Amino acid sequence: MQIVTLTTDFGTKDYYAAALKGNLLKQSDNIQIIDISHSISTHDIVQGAFFIKNAYRHFPEGTIHVASIQSFNEDGKRLIAFEKDGYKFIGPDNGFFSLIFDDINIIKKYQIQVEDGGHNLLHDVITHAVGYLAQGKAMNELGPELDEALVKIGLRPVITKSNVRATIIHVDHFGNVIINLNKEVFQKERNGRRFLIYYKGREQIDVICDHYSDVEIGDVVCFFNSADLLEIAINMGNANEMLSLRKNETIQIDFLD
């Protein structure tokens, strides 16, 4: 059974995701479709990259990961396919994959080509590519090899000798806020010093825990999550609502000598 995952900004109110699934199932009776998410914010390739980056390795090798975020049926827009870490990826060449893989331009990539499908071009290109790969055909049969994919620089923490200014990049279903600072960078910049984490400009956290339950119910907790990113949460509560923490807000960490 060929596993195919879908990550899109189609939403769940319309028929778009269902139509894509239907077209994929027409390709083979040996395809299993799994949704990573169809609730990526419209055109938000940063959020989409965050989802796939933290999900793709949890699937069996050989899985085909399909992304359709900020995918337009316009001249100059193209969909590409490539293989990385034993997985196959299909999606737009709009900088999206460069936010997942720093080495995107040393990976062999192929532009997917099909005959003009009019308004259904996006579905046609994706289903054509999945159908080929699900049959075990070589990736280079999809189209010509590309020398370069579009690269975009993701939002990164601003680091000085005395502090780090990071950004909330995601608010999950539970209201936990996730920050674009990983443990390795934090420990390197901290260098054994005490620290204060500021949110909303004045509230402070001076302890990093291991899990939500390390504090009392209703208390604020900060730890490095399963994605190895800093997270601010409330044990059995909603930090997004209770602390008024929002996506794209700044979190500052001061290091104390």
GROMACS .gro file of N, CA and C in nm, residues 59-63 85-87:
model
   24
   59PHE      N    1   0.641   0.881   0.934
   59PHE     CA    2   0.579   0.787   0.841
   59PHE      C    3   0.683   0.686   0.793
   60PRO      N    4   0.637   0.573   0.741
   60PRO     CA    5   0.731   0.474   0.687
   60PRO      C    6   0.808   0.532   0.568
   61GLU      N    7   0.933   0.490   0.555
   61GLU     CA    8   1.009   0.533   0.438
   61GLU      C    9   0.937   0.490   0.311
   62GLY      N   10   0.949   0.571   0.209
   62GLY     CA   11   0.878   0.546   0.084
   62GLY      C   12   0.747   0.623   0.074
   63THR      N   13   0.703   0.682   0.185
   63THR     CA   14   0.581   0.765   0.183
   63THR      C   15   0.599   0.882   0.087
   85ASP      N   16   1.590   1.162   0.237
   85ASP     CA   17   1.581   1.078   0.358
   85ASP      C   18   1.494   0.955   0.340
   86GLY      N   19   1.480   0.908   0.216
   86GLY     CA   20   1.397   0.790   0.192
   86GLY      C   21   1.250   0.821   0.169
   87TYR      N   22   1.215   0.950   0.163
   87TYR     CA   23   1.077   0.994   0.139
   87TYR      C   24   1.071   1.070   0.008
   0.00000   0.00000   0.00000
